C-alpha cells in the first residue's frame, strides 16, 4: 500500500508531528506485521523520529540545526536556501518503522516529525506499507 499525506507548513523552519496520520495509513492498510517506510520527496525538508512529549525537544533541535547551518553563509547556490538543502541532508529523507500488532513500533516518547526547512510550502509525504 502506498499513500501520500499532504502537509501545509506555516513557517520557514517547523517540525510537524505526523505520527497519528501515519498510524492511520497503517490502520487503513490492515497490516498487522511489516514495515512502514516514510519518504519525503523534497530537497529542503526531511523526516525524523524523536521525542514528541516535550515540544522543547523539537524546538532545541531546530535551534541547534540553525546554529550549525546559518541561513546566510558562504554558499554558492543562488536560490538563497542553501541552509535548507544542508539541513535536509543532515536530517535525511526517509525513516523505516517496524509495524507490530497493527501499530507503529515506536518507543514511549517517540513521534514521527516532518521537518520543514524552507517553508511555508505545500509538501507531500509518501508512506509505503509492506506486510510480511
Ligand atoms: Zn535551492
mmCIF file of C-alpha atoms and ligand atoms in Angstrom:
data_model
loop_
_atom_site.group_PDB
_atom_site.id
_atom_site.type_symbol
_atom_site.label_atom_id
_atom_site.label_comp_id
_atom_site.label_asym_id
_atom_site.label_seq_id
_atom_site.Cartn_x
_atom_site.Cartn_y
_atom_site.Cartn_z
ATOM 1 C CA UNK A 1 0.000 0.000 0.000
ATOM 2 C CA UNK A 2 1.193 3.473 -0.933
ATOM 3 C CA UNK A 3 -0.347 6.701 0.296
ATOM 4 C CA UNK A 4 0.587 10.369 0.133
ATOM 5 C CA UNK A 5 -0.022 12.715 3.041
ATOM 6 C CA UNK A 6 -0.310 16.426 2.263
ATOM 7 C CA UNK A 7 1.391 18.786 4.694
ATOM 8 C CA UNK A 8 0.929 22.558 4.674
ATOM 9 C CA UNK A 9 3.701 24.252 6.637
ATOM 10 C CA UNK A 10 3.353 27.735 8.121
ATOM 11 C CA UNK A 11 6.936 28.742 8.984
ATOM 12 C CA UNK A 12 10.351 28.640 7.349
ATOM 13 C CA UNK A 13 11.531 26.117 9.964
ATOM 14 C CA UNK A 14 8.908 23.870 11.501
ATOM 15 C CA UNK A 15 8.525 20.304 12.797
ATOM 16 C CA UNK A 16 5.080 18.756 12.365
ATOM 17 C CA UNK A 17 4.067 15.598 14.248
ATOM 18 C CA UNK A 18 2.735 13.111 11.670
ATOM 19 C CA UNK A 19 2.548 10.074 13.963
ATOM 20 C CA UNK A 20 -1.273 9.899 14.040
ATOM 21 C CA UNK A 21 -1.530 10.422 10.255
ATOM 22 C CA UNK A 22 0.966 7.632 9.586
ATOM 23 C CA UNK A 23 -0.724 5.286 12.070
ATOM 24 C CA UNK A 24 -3.985 5.979 10.188
ATOM 25 C CA UNK A 25 -2.333 4.774 6.971
ATOM 26 C CA UNK A 26 -1.196 1.609 8.782
ATOM 27 C CA UNK A 27 -4.746 1.110 10.122
ATOM 28 C CA UNK A 28 -6.224 1.620 6.665
ATOM 29 C CA UNK A 29 -3.830 -0.943 5.172
ATOM 30 C CA UNK A 30 -4.938 -3.599 7.661
ATOM 31 C CA UNK A 31 -1.285 -4.616 8.079
ATOM 32 C CA UNK A 32 -0.628 -6.376 11.398
ATOM 33 C CA UNK A 33 3.078 -7.063 10.867
ATOM 34 C CA UNK A 34 5.596 -5.484 8.495
ATOM 35 C CA UNK A 35 7.427 -2.251 7.867
ATOM 36 C CA UNK A 36 6.367 1.317 7.214
ATOM 37 C CA UNK A 37 8.599 3.468 5.021
ATOM 38 C CA UNK A 38 8.092 7.215 5.269
ATOM 39 C CA UNK A 39 9.642 9.187 2.427
ATOM 40 C CA UNK A 40 9.868 12.954 1.868
ATOM 41 C CA UNK A 41 10.341 13.764 -1.856
ATOM 42 C CA UNK A 42 11.713 17.272 -1.301
ATOM 43 C CA UNK A 43 15.240 18.724 -1.199
ATOM 44 C CA UNK A 44 14.606 21.285 1.547
ATOM 45 C CA UNK A 45 12.636 19.173 4.034
ATOM 46 C CA UNK A 46 13.115 15.894 5.873
ATOM 47 C CA UNK A 47 11.658 13.385 8.306
ATOM 48 C CA UNK A 48 12.916 12.357 11.731
ATOM 49 C CA UNK A 49 11.895 10.332 14.770
ATOM 50 C CA UNK A 50 12.372 11.985 18.151
ATOM 51 C CA UNK A 51 10.618 12.984 21.346
ATOM 52 C CA UNK A 52 7.021 14.100 20.939
ATOM 53 C CA UNK A 53 6.074 14.504 24.612
ATOM 54 C CA UNK A 54 8.002 17.709 25.295
ATOM 55 C CA UNK A 55 7.804 20.310 22.481
ATOM 56 C CA UNK A 56 11.014 21.882 23.823
ATOM 57 C CA UNK A 57 12.949 18.990 22.250
ATOM 58 C CA UNK A 58 11.967 19.753 18.641
ATOM 59 C CA UNK A 59 12.490 23.465 19.338
ATOM 60 C CA UNK A 60 16.013 22.706 20.602
ATOM 61 C CA UNK A 61 16.758 20.508 17.573
ATOM 62 C CA UNK A 62 15.649 23.280 15.200
ATOM 63 C CA UNK A 63 17.734 25.885 17.025
ATOM 64 C CA UNK A 64 20.795 23.620 17.085
ATOM 65 C CA UNK A 65 20.451 22.956 13.335
ATOM 66 C CA UNK A 66 20.150 26.700 12.684
ATOM 67 C CA UNK A 67 23.296 27.418 14.722
ATOM 68 C CA UNK A 68 25.114 24.654 12.854
ATOM 69 C CA UNK A 69 23.830 25.793 9.431
ATOM 70 C CA UNK A 70 23.062 29.546 9.384
ATOM 71 C CA UNK A 71 20.599 30.958 6.818
ATOM 72 C CA UNK A 72 23.317 33.233 5.397
ATOM 73 C CA UNK A 73 26.800 31.992 4.727
ATOM 74 C CA UNK A 74 29.427 31.289 2.111
ATOM 75 C CA UNK A 75 27.018 29.458 -0.183
ATOM 76 C CA UNK A 76 27.160 29.262 -3.992
ATOM 77 C CA UNK A 77 23.545 28.153 -4.585
ATOM 78 C CA UNK A 78 21.727 31.296 -5.804
ATOM 79 C CA UNK A 79 18.223 30.394 -4.601
ATOM 80 C CA UNK A 80 19.073 31.638 -1.107
ATOM 81 C CA UNK A 81 18.051 28.398 0.583
ATOM 82 C CA UNK A 82 21.332 26.510 0.866
ATOM 83 C CA UNK A 83 20.830 26.181 4.619
ATOM 84 C CA UNK A 84 17.568 24.313 3.967
ATOM 85 C CA UNK A 85 19.258 21.923 1.498
ATOM 86 C CA UNK A 86 22.034 21.202 4.002
ATOM 87 C CA UNK A 87 19.600 20.647 6.894
ATOM 88 C CA UNK A 88 17.606 18.286 4.668
ATOM 89 C CA UNK A 89 20.728 16.237 4.043
ATOM 90 C CA UNK A 90 21.638 16.160 7.752
ATOM 91 C CA UNK A 91 18.143 15.055 8.841
ATOM 92 C CA UNK A 92 17.508 12.724 5.900
ATOM 93 C CA UNK A 93 14.597 11.999 3.570
ATOM 94 C CA UNK A 94 13.268 8.741 4.971
ATOM 95 C CA UNK A 95 12.523 6.655 8.046
ATOM 96 C CA UNK A 96 11.601 3.000 8.393
ATOM 97 C CA UNK A 97 9.459 1.902 11.348
ATOM 98 C CA UNK A 98 8.508 -1.658 12.259
ATOM 99 C CA UNK A 99 4.783 -2.471 12.412
ATOM 100 C CA UNK A 100 3.815 -4.962 15.115
ATOM 101 C CA UNK A 101 0.279 -5.965 16.134
ATOM 102 C CA UNK A 102 -1.017 -3.282 13.725
ATOM 103 C CA UNK A 103 0.868 -0.468 15.457
ATOM 104 C CA UNK A 104 3.981 1.539 14.619
ATOM 105 C CA UNK A 105 6.623 0.099 16.965
ATOM 106 C CA UNK A 106 7.712 3.458 18.367
ATOM 107 C CA UNK A 107 9.258 3.954 21.787
ATOM 108 C CA UNK A 108 7.174 5.546 24.534
ATOM 109 C CA UNK A 109 8.465 9.058 23.838
ATOM 110 C CA UNK A 110 8.990 8.767 20.098
ATOM 111 C CA UNK A 111 6.990 10.580 17.427
ATOM 112 C CA UNK A 112 7.496 10.979 13.681
ATOM 113 C CA UNK A 113 8.132 14.549 12.565
ATOM 114 C CA UNK A 114 8.001 16.149 9.146
ATOM 115 C CA UNK A 115 10.839 18.707 9.149
ATOM 116 C CA UNK A 116 10.308 21.902 7.150
ATOM 117 C CA UNK A 117 13.416 23.958 6.431
ATOM 118 C CA UNK A 118 12.196 26.285 3.660
ATOM 119 C CA UNK A 119 8.537 26.978 4.351
ATOM 120 C CA UNK A 120 5.862 27.927 4.243
ATOM 121 C CA UNK A 121 5.041 25.441 1.498
ATOM 122 C CA UNK A 122 2.699 22.675 0.439
ATOM 123 C CA UNK A 123 4.535 19.398 0.970
ATOM 124 C CA UNK A 124 3.980 15.721 0.291
ATOM 125 C CA UNK A 125 4.990 12.760 2.425
ATOM 126 C CA UNK A 126 4.854 9.280 0.884
ATOM 127 C CA UNK A 127 4.032 6.339 3.151
ATOM 128 C CA UNK A 128 4.663 2.782 1.900
ATOM 129 C CA UNK A 129 3.441 -0.169 3.929
ATOM 130 C CA UNK A 130 4.940 -3.607 3.336
ATOM 131 C CA UNK A 131 3.413 -6.528 5.200
ATOM 132 C CA UNK A 132 5.178 -9.794 5.937
HETATM 133 ZN ZN1 LIG B 1 17.526 25.669 -3.511
#
